[in-house]
mmCIF file of C-alpha atoms in Angstrom:
data_model
loop_
_atom_site.group_PDB
_atom_site.id
_atom_site.type_symbol
_atom_site.label_atom_id
_atom_site.label_comp_id
_atom_site.label_asym_id
_atom_site.label_seq_id
_atom_site.Cartn_x
_atom_site.Cartn_y
_atom_site.Cartn_z
ATOM 1 C CA UNK A 1 -5.159 12.954 -2.621
ATOM 2 C CA UNK A 2 -8.230 11.559 -0.854
ATOM 3 C CA UNK A 3 -8.704 11.312 2.882
ATOM 4 C CA UNK A 4 -9.562 13.723 5.698
ATOM 5 C CA UNK A 5 -9.334 17.438 5.069
ATOM 6 C CA UNK A 6 -5.973 19.060 5.781
ATOM 7 C CA UNK A 7 -5.277 20.397 9.272
ATOM 8 C CA UNK A 8 -3.065 23.470 8.856
ATOM 9 C CA UNK A 9 -0.586 24.226 11.624
ATOM 10 C CA UNK A 10 2.823 25.896 11.726
ATOM 11 C CA UNK A 11 4.336 22.457 11.021
ATOM 12 C CA UNK A 12 2.309 21.770 7.887
ATOM 13 C CA UNK A 13 2.969 25.280 6.585
ATOM 14 C CA UNK A 14 6.704 24.925 7.213
ATOM 15 C CA UNK A 15 7.136 21.509 5.616
ATOM 16 C CA UNK A 16 4.350 21.357 3.046
ATOM 17 C CA UNK A 17 2.707 18.191 4.427
ATOM 18 C CA UNK A 18 -1.057 17.702 4.745
ATOM 19 C CA UNK A 19 -1.307 16.698 8.405
ATOM 20 C CA UNK A 20 0.650 17.696 11.562
ATOM 21 C CA UNK A 21 2.098 14.215 12.052
ATOM 22 C CA UNK A 22 5.753 13.165 11.816
ATOM 23 C CA UNK A 23 7.000 9.591 11.325
ATOM 24 C CA UNK A 24 10.300 9.747 13.163
ATOM 25 C CA UNK A 25 13.673 8.521 11.860
ATOM 26 C CA UNK A 26 14.157 5.099 13.463
ATOM 27 C CA UNK A 27 17.368 3.258 12.607
ATOM 28 C CA UNK A 28 16.806 0.064 10.514
ATOM 29 C CA UNK A 29 13.054 0.844 10.456
ATOM 30 C CA UNK A 30 12.553 4.194 8.709
ATOM 31 C CA UNK A 31 13.737 3.124 5.269
ATOM 32 C CA UNK A 32 12.378 4.093 1.841
ATOM 33 C CA UNK A 33 9.255 1.900 2.056
ATOM 34 C CA UNK A 34 7.994 3.264 5.379
ATOM 35 C CA UNK A 35 9.021 6.855 4.626
ATOM 36 C CA UNK A 36 7.321 6.936 1.229
ATOM 37 C CA UNK A 37 4.165 5.340 2.671
ATOM 38 C CA UNK A 38 4.067 7.927 5.472
ATOM 39 C CA UNK A 39 4.620 10.759 3.011
ATOM 40 C CA UNK A 40 1.899 9.513 0.652
ATOM 41 C CA UNK A 41 -0.452 9.345 3.652
ATOM 42 C CA UNK A 42 0.079 13.069 4.271
ATOM 43 C CA UNK A 43 2.504 12.848 7.203
ATOM 44 C CA UNK A 44 6.138 13.934 7.251
ATOM 45 C CA UNK A 45 8.210 10.784 6.763
ATOM 46 C CA UNK A 46 11.776 10.934 8.067
ATOM 47 C CA UNK A 47 14.441 8.653 6.567
ATOM 48 C CA UNK A 48 16.931 7.298 9.130
ATOM 49 C CA UNK A 49 20.474 7.651 7.768
ATOM 50 C CA UNK A 50 22.705 6.796 10.748
ATOM 51 C CA UNK A 51 22.719 3.105 9.821
ATOM 52 C CA UNK A 52 23.494 3.826 6.156
ATOM 53 C CA UNK A 53 26.717 4.506 4.331
ATOM 54 C CA UNK A 54 26.957 7.728 2.332
ATOM 55 C CA UNK A 55 26.098 6.193 -1.037
ATOM 56 C CA UNK A 56 23.392 4.073 0.587
ATOM 57 C CA UNK A 57 21.858 7.341 1.766
ATOM 58 C CA UNK A 58 21.833 8.809 -1.723
ATOM 59 C CA UNK A 59 20.232 5.640 -3.111
ATOM 60 C CA UNK A 60 17.612 5.626 -0.342
ATOM 61 C CA UNK A 61 16.692 9.268 -0.988
ATOM 62 C CA UNK A 62 16.279 8.550 -4.686
ATOM 63 C CA UNK A 63 14.139 5.505 -3.933
ATOM 64 C CA UNK A 64 11.772 7.588 -1.783
ATOM 65 C CA UNK A 65 11.576 10.189 -4.553
ATOM 66 C CA UNK A 66 10.733 7.461 -7.069
ATOM 67 C CA UNK A 67 7.820 6.347 -4.878
ATOM 68 C CA UNK A 68 6.272 9.736 -4.010
ATOM 69 C CA UNK A 69 6.339 13.442 -4.842
ATOM 70 C CA UNK A 70 5.349 14.351 -1.287
ATOM 71 C CA UNK A 71 7.805 16.175 1.017
ATOM 72 C CA UNK A 72 9.973 14.052 3.311
ATOM 73 C CA UNK A 73 13.033 14.464 5.507
ATOM 74 C CA UNK A 74 16.298 12.783 6.453
ATOM 75 C CA UNK A 75 17.554 12.272 9.991
ATOM 76 C CA UNK A 76 21.298 12.822 10.506
ATOM 77 C CA UNK A 77 23.792 12.408 13.314
ATOM 78 C CA UNK A 78 25.177 15.892 13.760
ATOM 79 C CA UNK A 79 28.319 14.533 15.429
ATOM 80 C CA UNK A 80 29.204 12.101 12.616
ATOM 81 C CA UNK A 81 32.502 12.740 10.885
ATOM 82 C CA UNK A 82 30.834 12.724 7.465
ATOM 83 C CA UNK A 83 27.826 14.885 8.439
ATOM 84 C CA UNK A 84 28.923 17.605 6.014
ATOM 85 C CA UNK A 85 29.061 15.133 3.126
ATOM 86 C CA UNK A 86 25.615 13.815 3.992
ATOM 87 C CA UNK A 87 24.220 17.340 4.122
ATOM 88 C CA UNK A 88 25.668 17.921 0.663
ATOM 89 C CA UNK A 89 23.815 14.876 -0.675
ATOM 90 C CA UNK A 90 20.561 16.078 0.871
ATOM 91 C CA UNK A 91 20.951 19.479 -0.757
ATOM 92 C CA UNK A 92 21.859 17.962 -4.132
ATOM 93 C CA UNK A 93 18.885 15.603 -4.015
ATOM 94 C CA UNK A 94 16.377 18.281 -2.988
ATOM 95 C CA UNK A 95 15.358 16.843 0.413
ATOM 96 C CA UNK A 96 12.813 19.111 2.097
ATOM 97 C CA UNK A 97 13.641 18.589 5.802
ATOM 98 C CA UNK A 98 16.798 17.871 7.818
ATOM 99 C CA UNK A 99 16.148 16.203 11.167
ATOM 100 C CA UNK A 100 18.890 15.782 13.780
ATOM 101 C CA UNK A 101 19.105 13.434 16.744
ATOM 102 C CA UNK A 102 21.744 15.708 18.330
ATOM 103 C CA UNK A 103 22.012 19.462 18.071
ATOM 104 C CA UNK A 104 23.634 20.495 14.763
ATOM 105 C CA UNK A 105 26.223 23.261 14.758
ATOM 106 C CA UNK A 106 25.302 26.829 13.919
ATOM 107 C CA UNK A 107 27.274 26.553 10.660
ATOM 108 C CA UNK A 108 25.508 23.351 9.622
ATOM 109 C CA UNK A 109 22.106 24.940 10.270
ATOM 110 C CA UNK A 110 23.092 27.974 8.206
ATOM 111 C CA UNK A 111 24.307 25.814 5.306
ATOM 112 C CA UNK A 112 21.039 23.903 5.176
ATOM 113 C CA UNK A 113 18.862 26.985 5.490
ATOM 114 C CA UNK A 114 20.798 28.775 2.756
ATOM 115 C CA UNK A 115 19.910 25.835 0.515
ATOM 116 C CA UNK A 116 16.220 26.052 1.414
ATOM 117 C CA UNK A 117 16.178 22.971 3.663
ATOM 118 C CA UNK A 118 13.968 23.100 6.769
ATOM 119 C CA UNK A 119 15.994 22.279 9.908
ATOM 120 C CA UNK A 120 14.268 20.413 12.760
ATOM 121 C CA UNK A 121 16.581 19.154 15.538
ATOM 122 C CA UNK A 122 15.263 16.726 18.164
ATOM 123 C CA UNK A 123 15.905 17.608 21.811
ATOM 124 C CA UNK A 124 15.139 16.266 25.254
ATOM 125 C CA UNK A 125 15.598 19.395 27.353
ATOM 126 C CA UNK A 126 14.503 23.040 27.302
ATOM 127 C CA UNK A 127 18.062 24.379 27.257
ATOM 128 C CA UNK A 128 18.846 22.384 24.108
ATOM 129 C CA UNK A 129 15.732 23.755 22.417
ATOM 130 C CA UNK A 130 16.733 27.287 23.339
ATOM 131 C CA UNK A 131 20.227 26.741 21.915
ATOM 132 C CA UNK A 132 19.159 25.440 18.496
ATOM 133 C CA UNK A 133 16.429 28.075 18.251
ATOM 134 C CA UNK A 134 19.039 30.798 18.839
ATOM 135 C CA UNK A 135 21.192 29.207 16.109
ATOM 136 C CA UNK A 136 18.409 29.462 13.539
ATOM 137 C CA UNK A 137 16.581 26.113 13.605
ATOM 138 C CA UNK A 138 13.175 26.356 11.921
ATOM 139 C CA UNK A 139 11.393 24.096 14.411
ATOM 140 C CA UNK A 140 12.243 21.640 17.154
ATOM 141 C CA UNK A 141 10.994 18.175 18.081
ATOM 142 C CA UNK A 142 10.907 17.583 21.822
ATOM 143 C CA UNK A 143 10.742 14.006 23.121
ATOM 144 C CA UNK A 144 9.577 13.221 26.622
ATOM 145 C CA UNK A 145 10.691 10.235 28.657
ATOM 146 C CA UNK A 146 7.865 8.032 27.319
ATOM 147 C CA UNK A 147 9.570 7.906 23.918
ATOM 148 C CA UNK A 148 11.505 4.916 22.612
ATOM 149 C CA UNK A 149 15.251 4.646 22.108
ATOM 150 C CA UNK A 150 17.550 7.075 23.893
ATOM 151 C CA UNK A 151 15.377 9.028 26.256
ATOM 152 C CA UNK A 152 15.329 11.379 29.221
ATOM 153 C CA UNK A 153 13.582 11.433 32.587
ATOM 154 C CA UNK A 154 11.024 14.232 32.097
ATOM 155 C CA UNK A 155 7.535 13.286 30.922
ATOM 156 C CA UNK A 156 6.189 14.846 27.729
ATOM 157 C CA UNK A 157 3.354 16.574 29.611
ATOM 158 C CA UNK A 158 5.932 18.454 31.679
ATOM 159 C CA UNK A 159 8.647 18.987 29.069
ATOM 160 C CA UNK A 160 6.414 20.065 26.182
ATOM 161 C CA UNK A 161 4.855 23.193 27.739
ATOM 162 C CA UNK A 162 8.294 24.122 29.102
ATOM 163 C CA UNK A 163 9.754 24.153 25.602
ATOM 164 C CA UNK A 164 6.713 25.797 23.977
ATOM 165 C CA UNK A 165 7.017 28.676 26.452
ATOM 166 C CA UNK A 166 10.782 28.958 25.951
ATOM 167 C CA UNK A 167 11.145 29.201 22.171
ATOM 168 C CA UNK A 168 9.473 31.185 19.416
ATOM 169 C CA UNK A 169 9.605 28.465 16.741
ATOM 170 C CA UNK A 170 7.177 25.586 16.075
ATOM 171 C CA UNK A 171 7.475 22.697 18.514
ATOM 172 C CA UNK A 172 6.665 19.090 17.605
ATOM 173 C CA UNK A 173 5.735 16.847 20.524
ATOM 174 C CA UNK A 174 7.070 13.280 20.687
ATOM 175 C CA UNK A 175 6.986 10.557 23.315
ATOM 176 C CA UNK A 176 3.704 8.865 24.181
ATOM 177 C CA UNK A 177 1.625 9.632 21.069
ATOM 178 C CA UNK A 178 -0.343 7.105 19.037
ATOM 179 C CA UNK A 179 -3.831 8.462 18.342
ATOM 180 C CA UNK A 180 -5.975 11.507 17.554
ATOM 181 C CA UNK A 181 -6.661 12.336 21.185
ATOM 182 C CA UNK A 182 -2.915 12.708 21.705
ATOM 183 C CA UNK A 183 -2.673 15.032 18.708
ATOM 184 C CA UNK A 184 -5.399 17.281 20.125
ATOM 185 C CA UNK A 185 -3.714 17.273 23.543
ATOM 186 C CA UNK A 186 -0.375 18.273 21.984
ATOM 187 C CA UNK A 187 -2.026 21.091 20.033
ATOM 188 C CA UNK A 188 -3.698 22.283 23.245
ATOM 189 C CA UNK A 189 -0.280 22.491 24.888
ATOM 190 C CA UNK A 190 0.856 24.727 22.048
ATOM 191 C CA UNK A 191 2.632 22.197 19.839
ATOM 192 C CA UNK A 192 2.415 22.385 16.058
ATOM 193 C CA UNK A 193 2.122 18.604 15.640
ATOM 194 C CA UNK A 194 3.208 15.222 16.954
ATOM 195 C CA UNK A 195 6.037 12.812 16.189
ATOM 196 C CA UNK A 196 5.518 9.051 16.444
ATOM 197 C CA UNK A 197 8.010 6.217 16.149
ATOM 198 C CA UNK A 198 6.609 3.039 17.702
ATOM 199 C CA UNK A 199 3.161 3.652 16.189
ATOM 200 C CA UNK A 200 4.641 3.827 12.659
ATOM 201 C CA UNK A 201 6.914 0.849 13.347
ATOM 202 C CA UNK A 202 3.723 -1.101 14.035
ATOM 203 C CA UNK A 203 2.157 -0.641 10.600
ATOM 204 C CA UNK A 204 1.859 -2.982 7.654
ATOM 205 C CA UNK A 205 4.215 -0.702 5.703
ATOM 206 C CA UNK A 206 7.032 -1.212 8.211
ATOM 207 C CA UNK A 207 9.707 -3.698 7.149
ATOM 208 C CA UNK A 208 10.153 -5.054 10.687
ATOM 209 C CA UNK A 209 9.590 -8.844 10.553
ATOM 210 C CA UNK A 210 6.063 -10.001 11.395
ATOM 211 C CA UNK A 211 7.020 -12.153 14.414
ATOM 212 C CA UNK A 212 8.848 -9.169 15.908
ATOM 213 C CA UNK A 213 5.808 -6.950 15.431
ATOM 214 C CA UNK A 214 3.752 -9.593 17.238
ATOM 215 C CA UNK A 215 6.081 -9.304 20.251
ATOM 216 C CA UNK A 216 5.474 -5.550 20.307
ATOM 217 C CA UNK A 217 1.709 -6.051 20.063
ATOM 218 C CA UNK A 218 1.779 -8.556 22.920
ATOM 219 C CA UNK A 219 3.653 -6.152 25.212
ATOM 220 C CA UNK A 220 1.954 -4.383 28.096
ATOM 221 C CA UNK A 221 2.962 -0.971 29.385
ATOM 222 C CA UNK A 222 4.950 -2.703 32.148
ATOM 223 C CA UNK A 223 6.935 -4.675 29.546
ATOM 224 C CA UNK A 224 8.629 -1.467 28.335
ATOM 225 C CA UNK A 225 11.717 -0.602 30.365
ATOM 226 C CA UNK A 226 14.714 1.739 30.435
ATOM 227 C CA UNK A 227 18.236 0.324 30.634
ATOM 228 C CA UNK A 228 21.740 1.736 30.255
ATOM 229 C CA UNK A 229 23.396 -1.634 29.679
ATOM 230 C CA UNK A 230 23.119 -1.546 25.877
ATOM 231 C CA UNK A 231 25.308 1.491 25.252
ATOM 232 C CA UNK A 232 25.868 3.230 28.567
ATOM 233 C CA UNK A 233 23.011 5.707 28.109
ATOM 234 C CA UNK A 234 19.329 5.441 29.142
ATOM 235 C CA UNK A 235 17.590 3.510 26.371
ATOM 236 C CA UNK A 236 13.854 2.637 26.363
ATOM 237 C CA UNK A 237 13.048 -0.800 24.932
ATOM 238 C CA UNK A 238 10.982 -3.920 25.434
ATOM 239 C CA UNK A 239 11.973 -6.043 28.416
ATOM 240 C CA UNK A 240 13.278 -9.337 26.989
ATOM 241 C CA UNK A 241 15.548 -12.195 28.020
ATOM 242 C CA UNK A 242 18.321 -10.474 26.039
ATOM 243 C CA UNK A 243 17.928 -7.271 28.069
ATOM 244 C CA UNK A 244 18.001 -9.299 31.265
ATOM 245 C CA UNK A 245 21.213 -10.962 30.066
ATOM 246 C CA UNK A 246 22.836 -7.602 29.264
ATOM 247 C CA UNK A 247 21.967 -6.300 32.728
ATOM 248 C CA UNK A 248 23.501 -9.347 34.381
ATOM 249 C CA UNK A 249 26.735 -9.318 32.365
ATOM 250 C CA UNK A 250 29.900 -7.825 33.832
ATOM 251 C CA UNK A 251 31.942 -4.931 32.489
ATOM 252 C CA UNK A 252 34.516 -7.110 30.718
ATOM 253 C CA UNK A 253 31.845 -9.081 28.857
ATOM 254 C CA UNK A 254 30.045 -5.865 27.900
ATOM 255 C CA UNK A 255 33.196 -4.303 26.474
ATOM 256 C CA UNK A 256 34.087 -7.400 24.481
ATOM 257 C CA UNK A 257 30.572 -7.471 23.060
ATOM 258 C CA UNK A 258 30.791 -3.776 22.199
ATOM 259 C CA UNK A 259 34.092 -4.231 20.357
ATOM 260 C CA UNK A 260 32.629 -7.120 18.379
ATOM 261 C CA UNK A 261 29.586 -5.050 17.422
ATOM 262 C CA UNK A 262 31.756 -2.058 16.507
ATOM 263 C CA UNK A 263 33.610 -4.269 14.054
ATOM 264 C CA UNK A 264 30.333 -5.543 12.591
ATOM 265 C CA UNK A 265 28.920 -2.032 12.236
ATOM 266 C CA UNK A 266 32.112 -0.849 10.554
ATOM 267 C CA UNK A 267 31.670 -3.554 7.898
ATOM 268 C CA UNK A 268 27.940 -2.817 7.567
ATOM 269 C CA UNK A 269 28.284 0.954 7.166
ATOM 270 C CA UNK A 270 31.513 1.013 5.195
ATOM 271 C CA UNK A 271 33.111 3.265 7.806
ATOM 272 C CA UNK A 272 36.808 2.998 8.577
ATOM 273 C CA UNK A 273 38.205 2.444 12.072
ATOM 274 C CA UNK A 274 39.596 6.027 12.119
ATOM 275 C CA UNK A 275 36.129 7.328 11.253
ATOM 276 C CA UNK A 276 34.556 5.336 14.074
ATOM 277 C CA UNK A 277 37.182 6.730 16.456
ATOM 278 C CA UNK A 278 36.455 10.294 15.263
ATOM 279 C CA UNK A 279 32.726 9.739 15.788
ATOM 280 C CA UNK A 280 33.477 8.379 19.258
ATOM 281 C CA UNK A 281 35.498 11.481 20.089
ATOM 282 C CA UNK A 282 32.636 13.672 18.856
ATOM 283 C CA UNK A 283 30.171 11.703 20.976
ATOM 284 C CA UNK A 284 32.381 12.050 24.054
ATOM 285 C CA UNK A 285 32.955 15.778 23.570
ATOM 286 C CA UNK A 286 30.814 17.862 25.885
ATOM 287 C CA UNK A 287 29.298 14.823 27.603
ATOM 288 C CA UNK A 288 30.151 13.103 30.850
ATOM 289 C CA UNK A 289 30.872 9.760 29.168
ATOM 290 C CA UNK A 290 33.671 7.357 29.969
ATOM 291 C CA UNK A 291 35.574 5.691 27.144
ATOM 292 C CA UNK A 292 33.911 2.414 28.083
ATOM 293 C CA UNK A 293 30.507 4.054 27.515
ATOM 294 C CA UNK A 294 31.647 5.367 24.136
ATOM 295 C CA UNK A 295 32.724 1.864 23.168
ATOM 296 C CA UNK A 296 29.442 0.434 24.436
ATOM 297 C CA UNK A 297 27.622 2.757 22.013
ATOM 298 C CA UNK A 298 28.768 0.404 19.263
ATOM 299 C CA UNK A 299 26.281 -2.097 20.670
ATOM 300 C CA UNK A 300 23.208 -0.174 19.616
ATOM 301 C CA UNK A 301 23.150 -0.411 15.799
ATOM 302 C CA UNK A 302 23.880 -4.115 15.605
ATOM 303 C CA UNK A 303 21.662 -5.179 18.513
ATOM 304 C CA UNK A 304 18.783 -3.245 16.940
ATOM 305 C CA UNK A 305 19.520 -4.703 13.520
ATOM 306 C CA UNK A 306 19.449 -8.245 14.896
ATOM 307 C CA UNK A 307 15.834 -7.799 16.013
ATOM 308 C CA UNK A 308 14.375 -5.214 13.655
ATOM 309 C CA UNK A 309 15.913 -6.515 10.426
ATOM 310 C CA UNK A 310 16.891 -10.129 11.019
ATOM 311 C CA UNK A 311 14.090 -11.026 13.422
ATOM 312 C CA UNK A 312 16.549 -12.417 16.011
ATOM 313 C CA UNK A 313 15.011 -11.099 19.205
ATOM 314 C CA UNK A 314 17.003 -13.703 21.116
ATOM 315 C CA UNK A 315 20.246 -11.846 20.336
ATOM 316 C CA UNK A 316 18.924 -8.342 19.663
ATOM 317 C CA UNK A 317 16.965 -5.571 21.364
ATOM 318 C CA UNK A 318 13.740 -3.769 20.457
ATOM 319 C CA UNK A 319 13.635 -0.018 21.033
ATOM 320 C CA UNK A 320 10.115 0.969 22.041
ATOM 321 C CA UNK A 321 8.038 3.791 23.398
ATOM 322 C CA UNK A 322 5.668 3.109 26.264
ATOM 323 C CA UNK A 323 2.745 3.328 23.835
ATOM 324 C CA UNK A 324 3.613 -0.172 22.607
ATOM 325 C CA UNK A 325 1.487 -1.347 25.521
ATOM 326 C CA UNK A 326 -1.550 0.426 24.027
ATOM 327 C CA UNK A 327 -1.194 -0.572 20.366
ATOM 328 C CA UNK A 328 -3.185 -3.574 19.164
ATOM 329 C CA UNK A 329 -3.143 -3.575 15.350
ATOM 330 C CA UNK A 330 -1.047 -3.103 12.210
ATOM 331 C CA UNK A 331 -2.805 -0.630 9.900
ATOM 332 C CA UNK A 332 -1.198 0.758 6.779
ATOM 333 C CA UNK A 333 0.279 4.249 7.121
ATOM 334 C CA UNK A 334 -2.640 5.625 5.111
ATOM 335 C CA UNK A 335 -5.167 3.920 7.406
ATOM 336 C CA UNK A 336 -3.302 5.069 10.514
ATOM 337 C CA UNK A 337 -3.073 8.716 9.499
ATOM 338 C CA UNK A 338 -6.715 8.818 8.393
ATOM 339 C CA UNK A 339 -7.789 7.256 11.695
ATOM 340 C CA UNK A 340 -5.751 9.738 13.730
ATOM 341 C CA UNK A 341 -7.191 12.715 11.887
ATOM 342 C CA UNK A 342 -10.764 11.396 12.258
ATOM 343 C CA UNK A 343 -10.158 10.792 15.981
ATOM 344 C CA UNK A 344 -8.674 14.267 16.373
ATOM 345 C CA UNK A 345 -11.668 15.972 14.806
ATOM 346 C CA UNK A 346 -14.061 13.872 16.893
ATOM 347 C CA UNK A 347 -12.118 14.814 20.045
ATOM 348 C CA UNK A 348 -12.265 18.489 19.133
ATOM 349 C CA UNK A 349 -16.035 18.326 18.577
ATOM 350 C CA UNK A 350 -16.449 16.608 21.923
ATOM 351 C CA UNK A 351 -14.798 19.401 23.882
ATOM 352 C CA UNK A 352 -17.101 21.714 25.834
ATOM 353 C CA UNK A 353 -17.722 25.054 24.144
ATOM 354 C CA UNK A 354 -15.783 27.977 25.545
ATOM 355 C CA UNK A 355 -18.102 30.118 27.626
#
């Protein structure tokens, strides 16, 4: 492989990748093409499985493997009713890394580790990092409030050092990263690497339709907002006429829309109504969510698909980190990773010598 020299960190040693950069598992975006391109570039590509049926997941894993021999991972919903079946497929197919959007159980972590799979849950709070570390997770990705999709209120620059000081496993920083200077800053805080979603979405290897990418590129920092009217939880996305419409709509209209989208997602994923109900119960368990919020969660997959797959930004939403306001081009994954590593080394050389 050509390109910048490797940059060894605890993350690269744990996962076998060349550079301490993770392409995060974005629903409808992180499919085989983007994941394999990220992996070939030397980053850790993460395949998003929540929007796939079980057999679709197996096919997607095999497609990535047909495109590259480099390590990659799969992102799973730990609370999904078929999480155990999906873990079995990952083990059978020899996937290197299991990534989780919600904390996996202690038993699920143990099953993966026994099979030699590296377990990296994503968290948004120190206490969650401490919990999964105590359960045996190999590393943790911590996302600050700048990150796209479901997000918290604490900025990465505050949350990251909190988590680094609290756990004894490698920490990957996410939320607000798009260049080599950010990588150096994360390493200075004690992280083992960075995770990026929006920056990888805005590459030529991403399957997001071109006109949609242009809307991201045209966005300023102030065009990225947080709303809870999509699924009842804080969700960072581009401010659009559709978002304005969702925020103006009443509860009855929101619930009817959610039911309609739940039906569409059931057909798309192959899930049964009982399975969707079980997943809703799992989502509600341990969280202060009303049943209307659980039903609203059905909005997310189909509203994202409308924009990110079908190009219908008039009826869909666009999850986005705040860094969308700083991104101006669409490099390939290989060009992006090489640029970040060159920028990182230049930033390191530019630092004053320790006296």
